[in-house]
């Protein structure tokens, strides 16, 4: 099943706006939590994000 089917809106300034349907996000989130437990484990295991980089991202987002 293809969950990510964005609608692209492109501005001249090279900024891309992506619109995703809420149902797709719910399906993806449910699959991730079913297979990996949580988003953090998904990022580490499936996306090969190193733990220290994940911590750096958390720190940036929580500032």
Coordinates of C-alpha atoms in Angstrom, one line a residue:
X1 CA 0.0 0.0 0.0
X2 CA 1.4 3.4 -0.9
X3 CA 0.8 5.7 2.1
X4 CA 2.8 8.7 1.0
X5 CA 1.0 10.3 -1.9
X6 CA 1.8 14.0 -1.5
X7 CA 0.3 16.9 -3.5
X8 CA 3.2 19.1 -4.4
X9 CA 2.9 22.9 -4.5
X10 CA 6.1 24.6 -5.7
X11 CA 6.9 28.3 -5.3
X12 CA 9.4 30.1 -7.4
X13 CA 11.7 30.6 -4.3
X14 CA 12.5 26.8 -4.4
X15 CA 10.4 26.1 -1.3
X16 CA 8.4 22.9 -1.7
X17 CA 5.2 22.6 0.2
X18 CA 4.0 19.0 0.7
X19 CA 0.5 18.2 1.7
X20 CA -0.2 14.7 3.2
X21 CA -3.6 13.3 4.1
X22 CA -4.1 12.7 7.8
X23 CA -5.2 9.1 7.2
X24 CA -1.9 8.3 5.5
X25 CA 0.0 9.6 8.5
X26 CA -2.1 7.5 10.9
X27 CA -1.5 4.4 8.8
X28 CA 2.3 5.0 8.7
X29 CA 2.4 5.8 12.5
X30 CA 0.5 2.6 13.3
X31 CA 2.8 0.5 11.1
X32 CA 5.9 2.0 12.7
X33 CA 4.7 1.5 16.3
X34 CA 3.5 -2.1 15.4
X35 CA 6.9 -3.0 13.9
X36 CA 9.3 -0.9 16.0
X37 CA 7.5 0.1 19.1
X38 CA 8.1 3.8 18.7
X39 CA 9.4 6.5 16.4
X40 CA 12.8 6.6 18.1
X41 CA 13.4 2.9 17.5
X42 CA 12.2 3.2 13.9
X43 CA 14.6 6.0 13.2
X44 CA 17.5 4.1 14.8
X45 CA 16.7 0.6 13.3
X46 CA 15.1 1.3 9.9
X47 CA 16.6 4.7 9.0
X48 CA 20.0 4.0 10.6
X49 CA 20.0 7.3 12.5
X50 CA 22.8 7.1 15.2
X51 CA 21.6 7.7 18.7
X52 CA 23.8 10.8 19.2
X53 CA 22.3 12.4 16.1
X54 CA 18.9 11.6 17.3
X55 CA 19.7 13.2 20.6
X56 CA 21.0 16.3 18.7
X57 CA 17.7 16.5 16.8
X58 CA 15.7 16.2 20.0
X59 CA 17.7 19.0 21.5
X60 CA 17.1 21.2 18.5
X61 CA 13.4 20.5 18.4
X62 CA 12.9 21.0 22.1
X63 CA 14.6 24.4 22.4

